[in-house]
């Protein structure tokens, strides 16, 4: 420990230099008698009747072997000492301003003629230099006699009256019991009628010695006093209620530890109206019970602090810590506080501070894996105060090493299908009837438990935290969204309560149900959770901008094996519509055997796939109740096998970097214990480097909203279909809420009043940077919802399509989709845009209306996800089938359009004549110096490739292109896209031509 020296030692060294000839270094102990505490390294003895300090610390901050105790009671505490001390000792005013006192003659009905303190566990034959001080303002002589008794006896006298700096000294060797007793009484010259005498401060100086070995204790105990009136050692005084305040804790023997307490959520201030007469059984001093930190949910002096919290760090994760929490406020009101203790698990306890003198809230919690434990404080549900005052006054923490039972955990993520959390999470994305019939635990084993929404929520909140506290051990995708309900009308619905039910549980087992939700807001949106099984428990969680708080109930299921969790608006919820939320449910229970037999089946590849060397392809499988699987591949139809990896079975997918081993006889084999499965037939591994990119731009339907998962969305299904051939790649740039204005080419002029600018990361210009051979545009209904006219929408579609055509990229425009608009005019606009798209874009249009809309232009009920806006899995499947019908995977994309780096556009690269062309041919003349292989495409105004050819070219020469198959049909406009592969890359030019 770093040794700390104080100004006081300078004076002490001077005082004792003349009395000690040897240059022996000195230790010093400082003791302050009174209830106005002095800062470390002072030891504070505050009980004038029976006070004791078992382990005194010296001025270096080290614990010593010595102690002190009141062995003959004094009368009480004098607080009329000097607050302006003088003298060489430089004593602090906190030590000189108060003292223990007694009276040799009657005063207020009693006499206390003598008091005494005893220094204990001293070393025999060792000399101790004692310096004594006392003070009482006034002009009377208040002589005090100190009788120092050890191996001998010494008497010294000090006038405390008006004293500001005088001291008396005695040097003494301990007696036979290794003690020195200091008896205190009135001196002969004391002229007060009551013979008042005083003991204010004691300084003990002795030859320096090694600190004693720290006694082995079964566990650390920490005593914490929250407030501005400090308590004596070994209490730790937390005096700052501001966020960030930190205290390093000492344990019950006064030794400094690595445990720290930090205020992580500020309190409002300090309450000084707690009890000053705590129950004796409580074991807490009045200095700890008389004040506390407080907060409030209602406006108090212009401020509110609806929650507060402290965090302990440096705890031992192997220990369970038992907390005794106390708070007091003189009041007949119920001022209940709720304390949520979050470690590896969570517990919630309640305490009414109103007129409390002895009640405590108790909980035993293990710290998190990061050795931290957080205590959040807020008003309890029974708090009657109109401003919701709550308190934290004192705390005793006792650590005890406990055996941690092996636990199983099931985690359920409630939220959007576009933001699901990978295994081992279980995802429920339907707020009305979502269900998981066989939940998996975090080890990947099936439990036989199920969960279902049995009382509908309103919809899905996507504004939770994506950055939860690390100690929470939850994924950001799980905390970022949630189901919500509301007591006031919102979105045409009122959902005053909602519920999920766990089924298939063991009625004889206690389960911990932990709940989390978050919504970014400064408004208090307290949610009430009623957990019902064999008993009922009610929990309250403030979800507002929540990143770290959870609530937990320990519950046995009812006799049928069910636990019901009902969510509703809490009593402190300030939102006018009473929004409440459910984001994550974590079910924790003793380790159990998996439900059902072990199973394993390889699902991909199963034959016919075309996988390119160096690319990543997904090996997928279905497993049940397996810990790990081994993966191997063969390039010779199973004669020889090469190990790929051994991975956790949970998740069912492995991203494999395909090796550079050309073969048409590849197989994959998966094994676990005695289970084995192999590809049904062979697939191809090729060194071909072609990439055929399809980019999707659009809004929420393309992003996947409405589907139960991304895999069930139309883009997800299409991507999975093309995954069998790694030449094809789907890039999805869609974003919910977007309109045609969002995806216009960069630099487009936007009409006044629209209030939208193109998203440079998701528009058609960005799509073209992927050098796709095809773009699909899916804009279902947001333009109509925003009131944009059909004319404006069609103009935007034309600008988007032209941008793609100019780069020689095929572009497909999906029609509008049905939406349950209450206004007929909006439906009419949708139909007009639908018909126009089909007419204008012909073969390059995709019908996303027929078979999805009813006769009113609404979504067919069986295809509605429930919001009248988005399609469910069945609807997405129809869209997928329409896109599949384009047969894009049969299009030859092996030309330059397949490369990832876009060719450089070079104007004047080539000239075309005659233009108009009407003789069945077109001559192409390339610039001087241009040599290489040219890819030539002729594309019509709808983006359809009508002709394609490849030729070896040289600059300055004419090259004939046969166009007879598209000429002779009247005059039509086309674009000739010429891409030349040269040694240093690709160059491209686009020429408009007329062909007759």
PDB file of N, CA, C and O in Angstrom, residues 242-277:
ATOM      1  N   UNK A 242     -24.279  12.406  -6.693  1.00  0.00           N
ATOM      2  CA  UNK A 242     -24.199  12.686  -8.118  1.00  0.00           C
ATOM      3  C   UNK A 242     -23.708  11.467  -8.891  1.00  0.00           C
ATOM      4  O   UNK A 242     -22.896  10.679  -8.397  1.00  0.00           O
ATOM      5  N   UNK A 243     -24.161  11.347 -10.119  1.00  0.00           N
ATOM      6  CA  UNK A 243     -23.722  10.258 -10.969  1.00  0.00           C
ATOM      7  C   UNK A 243     -22.222  10.343 -11.176  1.00  0.00           C
ATOM      8  O   UNK A 243     -21.674  11.408 -11.433  1.00  0.00           O
ATOM      9  N   UNK A 244     -21.557   9.210 -11.043  1.00  0.00           N
ATOM     10  CA  UNK A 244     -20.113   9.148 -11.195  1.00  0.00           C
ATOM     11  C   UNK A 244     -19.348   9.129  -9.905  1.00  0.00           C
ATOM     12  O   UNK A 244     -18.153   8.817  -9.876  1.00  0.00           O
ATOM     13  N   UNK A 245     -20.000   9.500  -8.787  1.00  0.00           N
ATOM     14  CA  UNK A 245     -19.327   9.477  -7.494  1.00  0.00           C
ATOM     15  C   UNK A 245     -18.895   8.051  -7.175  1.00  0.00           C
ATOM     16  O   UNK A 245     -19.638   7.100  -7.367  1.00  0.00           O
ATOM     17  N   UNK A 246     -17.656   7.910  -6.661  1.00  0.00           N
ATOM     18  CA  UNK A 246     -17.099   6.577  -6.429  1.00  0.00           C
ATOM     19  C   UNK A 246     -16.459   6.512  -5.050  1.00  0.00           C
ATOM     20  O   UNK A 246     -15.844   7.479  -4.585  1.00  0.00           O
ATOM     21  N   UNK A 247     -16.619   5.368  -4.392  1.00  0.00           N
ATOM     22  CA  UNK A 247     -16.020   5.133  -3.076  1.00  0.00           C
ATOM     23  C   UNK A 247     -15.363   3.757  -3.111  1.00  0.00           C
ATOM     24  O   UNK A 247     -15.980   2.775  -3.541  1.00  0.00           O
ATOM     25  N   UNK A 248     -14.089   3.685  -2.675  1.00  0.00           N
ATOM     26  CA  UNK A 248     -13.417   2.399  -2.494  1.00  0.00           C
ATOM     27  C   UNK A 248     -13.746   1.895  -1.090  1.00  0.00           C
ATOM     28  O   UNK A 248     -13.539   2.605  -0.108  1.00  0.00           O
ATOM     29  N   UNK A 249     -14.250   0.680  -0.994  1.00  0.00           N
ATOM     30  CA  UNK A 249     -14.805   0.194   0.262  1.00  0.00           C
ATOM     31  C   UNK A 249     -13.760  -0.496   1.125  1.00  0.00           C
ATOM     32  O   UNK A 249     -12.868  -1.189   0.625  1.00  0.00           O
ATOM     33  N   UNK A 250     -13.905  -0.304   2.449  1.00  0.00           N
ATOM     34  CA  UNK A 250     -13.144  -1.099   3.410  1.00  0.00           C
ATOM     35  C   UNK A 250     -14.090  -2.104   4.039  1.00  0.00           C
ATOM     36  O   UNK A 250     -15.307  -1.907   4.089  1.00  0.00           O
ATOM     37  N   UNK A 251     -13.519  -3.207   4.489  1.00  0.00           N
ATOM     38  CA  UNK A 251     -14.358  -4.267   5.043  1.00  0.00           C
ATOM     39  C   UNK A 251     -14.548  -4.096   6.543  1.00  0.00           C
ATOM     40  O   UNK A 251     -14.177  -3.060   7.117  1.00  0.00           O
ATOM     41  N   UNK A 252     -15.079  -5.146   7.184  1.00  0.00           N
ATOM     42  CA  UNK A 252     -15.472  -5.038   8.582  1.00  0.00           C
ATOM     43  C   UNK A 252     -14.296  -4.895   9.537  1.00  0.00           C
ATOM     44  O   UNK A 252     -14.472  -4.502  10.693  1.00  0.00           O
ATOM     45  N   UNK A 253     -13.077  -5.206   9.064  1.00  0.00           N
ATOM     46  CA  UNK A 253     -11.898  -5.041   9.926  1.00  0.00           C
ATOM     47  C   UNK A 253     -11.122  -3.789   9.548  1.00  0.00           C
ATOM     48  O   UNK A 253      -9.986  -3.592   9.981  1.00  0.00           O
ATOM     49  N   UNK A 254     -11.719  -2.941   8.713  1.00  0.00           N
ATOM     50  CA  UNK A 254     -11.105  -1.666   8.373  1.00  0.00           C
ATOM     51  C   UNK A 254     -10.076  -1.749   7.268  1.00  0.00           C
ATOM     52  O   UNK A 254      -9.378  -0.773   7.008  1.00  0.00           O
ATOM     53  N   UNK A 255      -9.944  -2.921   6.618  1.00  0.00           N
ATOM     54  CA  UNK A 255      -8.961  -3.079   5.553  1.00  0.00           C
ATOM     55  C   UNK A 255      -9.560  -2.639   4.216  1.00  0.00           C
ATOM     56  O   UNK A 255     -10.697  -2.970   3.891  1.00  0.00           O
ATOM     57  N   UNK A 256      -8.763  -1.885   3.448  1.00  0.00           N
ATOM     58  CA  UNK A 256      -9.211  -1.452   2.139  1.00  0.00           C
ATOM     59  C   UNK A 256      -9.297  -2.647   1.199  1.00  0.00           C
ATOM     60  O   UNK A 256      -8.447  -3.534   1.210  1.00  0.00           O
ATOM     61  N   UNK A 257     -10.328  -2.682   0.344  1.00  0.00           N
ATOM     62  CA  UNK A 257     -10.545  -3.794  -0.583  1.00  0.00           C
ATOM     63  C   UNK A 257     -10.538  -3.280  -2.019  1.00  0.00           C
ATOM     64  O   UNK A 257     -10.386  -2.080  -2.260  1.00  0.00           O
ATOM     65  N   UNK A 258     -10.706  -4.213  -2.938  1.00  0.00           N
ATOM     66  CA  UNK A 258     -10.803  -3.835  -4.349  1.00  0.00           C
ATOM     67  C   UNK A 258     -12.235  -3.544  -4.772  1.00  0.00           C
ATOM     68  O   UNK A 258     -12.506  -3.292  -5.944  1.00  0.00           O
ATOM     69  N   UNK A 259     -13.159  -3.600  -3.826  1.00  0.00           N
ATOM     70  CA  UNK A 259     -14.571  -3.364  -4.142  1.00  0.00           C
ATOM     71  C   UNK A 259     -14.829  -1.857  -4.179  1.00  0.00           C
ATOM     72  O   UNK A 259     -14.409  -1.124  -3.280  1.00  0.00           O
ATOM     73  N   UNK A 260     -15.532  -1.424  -5.202  1.00  0.00           N
ATOM     74  CA  UNK A 260     -15.858  -0.003  -5.344  1.00  0.00           C
ATOM     75  C   UNK A 260     -17.363   0.160  -5.527  1.00  0.00           C
ATOM     76  O   UNK A 260     -18.008  -0.671  -6.150  1.00  0.00           O
ATOM     77  N   UNK A 261     -17.864   1.240  -4.994  1.00  0.00           N
ATOM     78  CA  UNK A 261     -19.251   1.612  -5.209  1.00  0.00           C
ATOM     79  C   UNK A 261     -19.275   2.884  -6.043  1.00  0.00           C
ATOM     80  O   UNK A 261     -18.577   3.856  -5.719  1.00  0.00           O
ATOM     81  N   UNK A 262     -20.090   2.866  -7.103  1.00  0.00           N
ATOM     82  CA  UNK A 262     -20.215   4.027  -7.979  1.00  0.00           C
ATOM     83  C   UNK A 262     -21.686   4.384  -8.127  1.00  0.00           C
ATOM     84  O   UNK A 262     -22.530   3.500  -8.326  1.00  0.00           O
ATOM     85  N   UNK A 263     -21.993   5.662  -8.001  1.00  0.00           N
ATOM     86  CA  UNK A 263     -23.349   6.132  -8.286  1.00  0.00           C
ATOM     87  C   UNK A 263     -23.483   6.194  -9.803  1.00  0.00           C
ATOM     88  O   UNK A 263     -22.806   6.974 -10.462  1.00  0.00           O
ATOM     89  N   UNK A 264     -24.326   5.341 -10.364  1.00  0.00           N
ATOM     90  CA  UNK A 264     -24.483   5.267 -11.822  1.00  0.00           C
ATOM     91  C   UNK A 264     -25.745   5.959 -12.307  1.00  0.00           C
ATOM     92  O   UNK A 264     -25.911   6.190 -13.494  1.00  0.00           O
ATOM     93  N   UNK A 265     -26.652   6.252 -11.404  1.00  0.00           N
ATOM     94  CA  UNK A 265     -27.875   6.992 -11.739  1.00  0.00           C
ATOM     95  C   UNK A 265     -28.127   7.922 -10.559  1.00  0.00           C
ATOM     96  O   UNK A 265     -28.413   7.468  -9.444  1.00  0.00           O
ATOM     97  N   UNK A 266     -27.964   9.228 -10.761  1.00  0.00           N
ATOM     98  CA  UNK A 266     -27.943  10.183  -9.664  1.00  0.00           C
ATOM     99  C   UNK A 266     -29.243  10.181  -8.860  1.00  0.00           C
ATOM    100  O   UNK A 266     -30.333   9.952  -9.399  1.00  0.00           O
ATOM    101  N   UNK A 267     -29.109  10.459  -7.566  1.00  0.00           N
ATOM    102  CA  UNK A 267     -30.248  10.723  -6.705  1.00  0.00           C
ATOM    103  C   UNK A 267     -30.556  12.221  -6.770  1.00  0.00           C
ATOM    104  O   UNK A 267     -29.818  13.008  -7.377  1.00  0.00           O
ATOM    105  N   UNK A 268     -31.653  12.616  -6.126  1.00  0.00           N
ATOM    106  CA  UNK A 268     -32.059  14.028  -6.143  1.00  0.00           C
ATOM    107  C   UNK A 268     -31.312  14.835  -5.099  1.00  0.00           C
ATOM    108  O   UNK A 268     -30.972  15.985  -5.309  1.00  0.00           O
ATOM    109  N   UNK A 269     -31.069  14.247  -3.926  1.00  0.00           N
ATOM    110  CA  UNK A 269     -30.422  14.984  -2.846  1.00  0.00           C
ATOM    111  C   UNK A 269     -30.313  14.123  -1.598  1.00  0.00           C
ATOM    112  O   UNK A 269     -30.351  12.896  -1.667  1.00  0.00           O
ATOM    113  N   UNK A 270     -30.173  14.808  -0.437  1.00  0.00           N
ATOM    114  CA  UNK A 270     -29.998  14.113   0.841  1.00  0.00           C
ATOM    115  C   UNK A 270     -31.156  14.453   1.773  1.00  0.00           C
ATOM    116  O   UNK A 270     -31.469  15.635   1.985  1.00  0.00           O
ATOM    117  N   UNK A 271     -31.796  13.430   2.303  1.00  0.00           N
ATOM    118  CA  UNK A 271     -32.835  13.573   3.319  1.00  0.00           C
ATOM    119  C   UNK A 271     -32.177  13.493   4.688  1.00  0.00           C
ATOM    120  O   UNK A 271     -31.419  12.558   4.977  1.00  0.00           O
ATOM    121  N   UNK A 272     -32.439  14.452   5.559  1.00  0.00           N
ATOM    122  CA  UNK A 272     -31.849  14.445   6.908  1.00  0.00           C
ATOM    123  C   UNK A 272     -32.909  14.236   7.983  1.00  0.00           C
ATOM    124  O   UNK A 272     -32.661  14.497   9.159  1.00  0.00           O
ATOM    125  N   UNK A 273     -34.076  13.741   7.571  1.00  0.00           N
ATOM    126  CA  UNK A 273     -35.174  13.572   8.525  1.00  0.00           C
ATOM    127  C   UNK A 273     -35.463  12.093   8.781  1.00  0.00           C
ATOM    128  O   UNK A 273     -36.609  11.696   8.960  1.00  0.00           O
ATOM    129  N   UNK A 274     -34.421  11.275   8.770  1.00  0.00           N
ATOM    130  CA  UNK A 274     -34.588   9.880   9.145  1.00  0.00           C
ATOM    131  C   UNK A 274     -34.587   9.708  10.650  1.00  0.00           C
ATOM    132  O   UNK A 274     -34.393  10.663  11.417  1.00  0.00           O
ATOM    133  N   UNK A 275     -34.786   8.468  11.092  1.00  0.00           N
ATOM    134  CA  UNK A 275     -34.833   8.211  12.531  1.00  0.00           C
ATOM    135  C   UNK A 275     -33.465   8.381  13.176  1.00  0.00           C
ATOM    136  O   UNK A 275     -32.451   7.964  12.619  1.00  0.00           O
ATOM    137  N   UNK A 276     -33.441   9.000  14.338  1.00  0.00           N
ATOM    138  CA  UNK A 276     -32.208   9.103  15.128  1.00  0.00           C
ATOM    139  C   UNK A 276     -32.245   8.155  16.317  1.00  0.00           C
ATOM    140  O   UNK A 276     -31.348   8.161  17.141  1.00  0.00           O
ATOM    141  N   UNK A 277     -33.302   7.348  16.386  1.00  0.00           N
ATOM    142  CA  UNK A 277     -33.419   6.339  17.453  1.00  0.00           C
ATOM    143  C   UNK A 277     -33.719   4.982  16.821  1.00  0.00           C
ATOM    144  O   UNK A 277     -34.808   4.429  16.984  1.00  0.00           O
TER     145      UNK A 277
END
